[in-house]
mmCIF file of C-alpha atoms in Angstrom:
data_model
loop_
_atom_site.group_PDB
_atom_site.id
_atom_site.type_symbol
_atom_site.label_atom_id
_atom_site.label_comp_id
_atom_site.label_asym_id
_atom_site.label_seq_id
_atom_site.Cartn_x
_atom_site.Cartn_y
_atom_site.Cartn_z
ATOM 1 C CA MET A 1 0.000 0.000 0.000
ATOM 2 C CA ASP A 2 2.863 2.356 0.806
ATOM 3 C CA LYS A 3 4.350 1.991 -2.685
ATOM 4 C CA PHE A 4 0.988 2.707 -4.327
ATOM 5 C CA ILE A 5 0.401 5.778 -2.133
ATOM 6 C CA GLY A 6 3.899 7.058 -2.941
ATOM 7 C CA PHE A 7 3.239 6.556 -6.649
ATOM 8 C CA PHE A 8 -0.145 8.297 -6.356
ATOM 9 C CA ARG A 9 1.457 11.269 -4.593
ATOM 10 C CA THR A 10 4.096 11.560 -7.319
ATOM 11 C CA VAL A 11 1.450 11.377 -10.044
ATOM 12 C CA SER A 12 -0.575 14.042 -8.221
ATOM 13 C CA TYR A 13 2.425 16.415 -8.476
ATOM 14 C CA VAL A 14 2.447 15.930 -12.237
ATOM 15 C CA LEU A 15 -1.337 16.300 -12.540
ATOM 16 C CA PHE A 16 -1.370 19.517 -10.520
ATOM 17 C CA THR A 17 1.517 20.985 -12.514
ATOM 18 C CA ALA A 18 -0.134 20.054 -15.811
ATOM 19 C CA ALA A 19 -3.497 21.505 -14.741
ATOM 20 C CA LEU A 20 -1.875 24.725 -13.521
ATOM 21 C CA LEU A 21 0.174 25.195 -16.695
ATOM 22 C CA TRP A 22 -2.774 24.332 -18.936
ATOM 23 C CA SER A 23 -5.145 26.716 -17.166
ATOM 24 C CA TYR A 24 -2.541 29.490 -17.067
ATOM 25 C CA ALA A 25 -1.833 29.116 -20.783
ATOM 26 C CA TYR A 26 -5.490 29.627 -21.697
ATOM 27 C CA MET A 27 -6.127 32.517 -19.330
ATOM 28 C CA VAL A 28 -6.586 36.055 -20.550
ATOM 29 C CA GLY A 29 -5.361 38.987 -18.449
ATOM 30 C CA GLN A 30 -7.895 38.414 -15.662
ATOM 31 C CA VAL A 31 -8.994 35.165 -14.034
ATOM 32 C CA THR A 32 -12.626 35.147 -12.989
ATOM 33 C CA TYR A 33 -13.249 32.953 -9.987
ATOM 34 C CA ARG A 34 -16.768 33.931 -8.930
ATOM 35 C CA PHE A 35 -19.910 34.398 -10.972
ATOM 36 C CA ASP A 36 -23.413 35.614 -10.160
ATOM 37 C CA THR A 37 -26.528 33.545 -10.822
ATOM 38 C CA GLN A 38 -26.743 34.749 -14.439
ATOM 39 C CA GLY A 39 -23.136 33.736 -15.133
ATOM 40 C CA ASN A 40 -21.694 37.250 -15.115
ATOM 41 C CA PRO A 41 -18.253 37.611 -13.545
ATOM 42 C CA ILE A 42 -18.160 39.166 -10.064
ATOM 43 C CA TYR A 43 -14.567 38.722 -8.866
ATOM 44 C CA ALA A 44 -11.403 38.482 -10.926
ATOM 45 C CA VAL A 45 -7.682 38.404 -10.227
ATOM 46 C CA ASP A 46 -4.642 38.943 -12.440
ATOM 47 C CA ARG A 47 -3.465 35.742 -14.132
ATOM 48 C CA ASN A 48 0.073 36.080 -12.713
ATOM 49 C CA THR A 49 -1.335 36.395 -9.203
ATOM 50 C CA TYR A 50 -3.419 33.298 -9.913
ATOM 51 C CA PHE A 51 -0.384 31.328 -11.102
ATOM 52 C CA PHE A 52 2.007 32.270 -8.309
ATOM 53 C CA GLY A 53 -0.687 32.114 -5.627
ATOM 54 C CA ALA A 54 -1.682 28.601 -6.680
ATOM 55 C CA LEU A 55 1.966 27.562 -6.811
ATOM 56 C CA ALA A 56 2.611 29.014 -3.337
ATOM 57 C CA ILE A 57 -0.395 27.212 -1.828
ATOM 58 C CA PHE A 58 0.678 23.962 -3.490
ATOM 59 C CA ILE A 59 4.257 24.232 -2.227
ATOM 60 C CA LEU A 60 3.195 25.264 1.294
ATOM 61 C CA THR A 61 0.760 22.354 1.585
ATOM 62 C CA ASN A 62 3.330 19.828 0.403
ATOM 63 C CA VAL A 63 6.078 21.228 2.632
ATOM 64 C CA VAL A 64 3.786 20.964 5.671
ATOM 65 C CA CYS A 65 2.926 17.354 4.797
ATOM 66 C CA SER A 66 6.591 16.488 4.190
ATOM 67 C CA VAL A 67 7.689 18.045 7.481
ATOM 68 C CA PHE A 68 4.953 16.109 9.280
ATOM 69 C CA ILE A 69 6.097 12.879 7.617
ATOM 70 C CA GLN A 70 9.721 13.520 8.548
ATOM 71 C CA THR A 71 8.704 14.301 12.140
ATOM 72 C CA LEU A 72 6.733 11.053 12.348
ATOM 73 C CA LYS A 73 9.662 9.084 10.949
ATOM 74 C CA LYS A 74 11.956 10.393 13.708
ATOM 75 C CA ILE A 75 9.809 8.917 16.492
ATOM 76 C CA LYS A 76 11.429 5.832 17.980
ATOM 77 C CA THR A 77 8.999 2.926 18.046
ATOM 78 C CA THR A 78 8.624 -0.673 19.139
ATOM 79 C CA GLU A 79 6.137 -3.351 18.105
ATOM 80 C CA ASP A 80 4.387 -3.272 21.484
ATOM 81 C CA GLY A 81 4.620 0.482 22.103
ATOM 82 C CA SER A 82 1.567 2.552 22.922
ATOM 83 C CA GLY A 83 0.254 5.499 20.960
ATOM 84 C CA LEU A 84 2.713 6.901 18.431
ATOM 85 C CA ARG A 85 5.400 4.659 19.896
ATOM 86 C CA ASN A 86 3.664 1.711 18.180
ATOM 87 C CA ARG A 87 5.514 0.924 14.946
ATOM 88 C CA SER A 88 2.479 -0.178 12.927
ATOM 89 C CA LEU A 89 0.486 2.946 13.900
ATOM 90 C CA LYS A 90 3.406 5.187 12.977
ATOM 91 C CA LEU A 91 3.811 3.514 9.594
ATOM 92 C CA ASP A 92 0.066 3.734 8.949
ATOM 93 C CA LEU A 93 0.089 7.464 9.794
ATOM 94 C CA VAL A 94 3.060 8.092 7.496
ATOM 95 C CA THR A 95 1.246 6.312 4.666
ATOM 96 C CA TRP A 96 -1.993 8.177 5.454
ATOM 97 C CA THR A 97 -0.196 11.545 5.353
ATOM 98 C CA LYS A 98 1.400 10.732 2.001
ATOM 99 C CA GLY A 99 -2.016 9.781 0.659
ATOM 100 C CA PHE A 100 -3.551 12.939 2.120
ATOM 101 C CA ALA A 101 -0.946 15.050 0.328
ATOM 102 C CA GLY A 102 -1.766 13.236 -2.922
ATOM 103 C CA ILE A 103 -5.503 13.764 -2.500
ATOM 104 C CA VAL A 104 -5.049 17.461 -1.693
ATOM 105 C CA ASN A 105 -2.827 17.836 -4.766
ATOM 106 C CA LEU A 106 -5.471 16.106 -6.868
ATOM 107 C CA PHE A 107 -8.093 18.472 -5.420
ATOM 108 C CA PHE A 108 -5.942 21.496 -6.263
ATOM 109 C CA GLY A 109 -5.433 20.151 -9.780
ATOM 110 C CA LEU A 110 -9.181 19.703 -10.251
ATOM 111 C CA ILE A 111 -9.742 23.288 -9.117
ATOM 112 C CA MET A 112 -7.115 24.537 -11.594
ATOM 113 C CA PHE A 113 -8.722 22.512 -14.370
ATOM 114 C CA PHE A 114 -12.191 23.839 -13.478
ATOM 115 C CA LEU A 115 -11.007 27.461 -13.311
ATOM 116 C CA GLY A 116 -9.292 27.030 -16.666
ATOM 117 C CA LEU A 117 -12.500 25.740 -18.212
ATOM 118 C CA MET A 118 -14.572 28.495 -16.619
ATOM 119 C CA ASN A 119 -12.304 31.151 -18.099
ATOM 120 C CA LEU A 120 -12.170 29.734 -21.615
ATOM 121 C CA ALA A 121 -14.137 31.994 -23.928
ATOM 122 C CA GLU A 122 -15.125 29.091 -26.209
ATOM 123 C CA SER A 123 -16.345 26.790 -23.461
ATOM 124 C CA GLN A 124 -20.011 27.142 -22.551
ATOM 125 C CA GLN A 125 -20.461 23.625 -21.131
ATOM 126 C CA SER A 126 -17.936 24.304 -18.342
ATOM 127 C CA LYS A 127 -20.743 25.249 -15.951
ATOM 128 C CA THR A 128 -21.809 21.597 -15.857
ATOM 129 C CA LEU A 129 -18.362 20.474 -14.717
ATOM 130 C CA GLY A 130 -18.814 21.651 -11.133
ATOM 131 C CA PHE A 131 -18.925 18.007 -10.080
ATOM 132 C CA TYR A 132 -15.144 17.849 -10.339
ATOM 133 C CA VAL A 133 -14.768 20.572 -7.731
ATOM 134 C CA TYR A 134 -16.958 18.540 -5.345
ATOM 135 C CA LEU A 135 -14.985 15.372 -6.022
ATOM 136 C CA GLY A 136 -11.978 16.714 -4.079
ATOM 137 C CA PRO A 137 -13.807 17.383 -0.779
ATOM 138 C CA ILE A 138 -15.572 14.023 -1.071
ATOM 139 C CA LEU A 139 -12.195 12.270 -1.390
ATOM 140 C CA ILE A 140 -10.808 14.271 1.549
ATOM 141 C CA VAL A 141 -13.769 13.275 3.762
ATOM 142 C CA VAL A 142 -13.372 9.629 2.752
ATOM 143 C CA TRP A 143 -9.659 9.841 3.552
ATOM 144 C CA PHE A 144 -10.462 11.185 7.042
ATOM 145 C CA PHE A 145 -12.821 8.239 7.587
ATOM 146 C CA TYR A 146 -9.869 6.033 6.667
ATOM 147 C CA LEU A 147 -7.813 7.874 9.320
ATOM 148 C CA ALA A 148 -10.533 7.163 11.894
ATOM 149 C CA TYR A 149 -10.384 3.494 10.879
ATOM 150 C CA LEU A 150 -6.583 3.452 11.287
ATOM 151 C CA LEU A 151 -6.756 5.105 14.694
ATOM 152 C CA GLY A 152 -9.501 2.721 15.886
ATOM 153 C CA LYS A 153 -7.712 -0.404 14.639
ATOM 154 C CA SER A 154 -6.504 -2.648 17.468
ATOM 155 C CA ARG A 155 -2.735 -2.911 17.684
ATOM 156 C CA SER A 156 -0.867 -5.610 19.528
#
């Protein structure tokens, strides 16, 4: 499972980068990120601010997850330890955090893809693609249920 989660996290880096570059390439001078009920733009931001802001949020999120993983790895454990001193719990939490970083990256990539579609002048069907924005929070909630399962699992 750890190898798959590591692969997924690596793929999520590529997907986020591709979505960010694709959406940035198709943006005009302003990026609209909020619309009224008739579909008229309400709020917009400069496309460079969009690009560097998204990149900063992505890097900050991944640095926090990496620091947390490194901190967990430094904890000395035994097979019969309690709490975080239990080796299997520590390894499960490291794997969970790697997966969480991958899911958050996927969520960010979906948002970039959706914003790119919303700002394309030729695309009128982009309003029906809101499902992809909701897919990220659904995956995050499911991943937290998996965390609850890991924490409730009996360890010996």
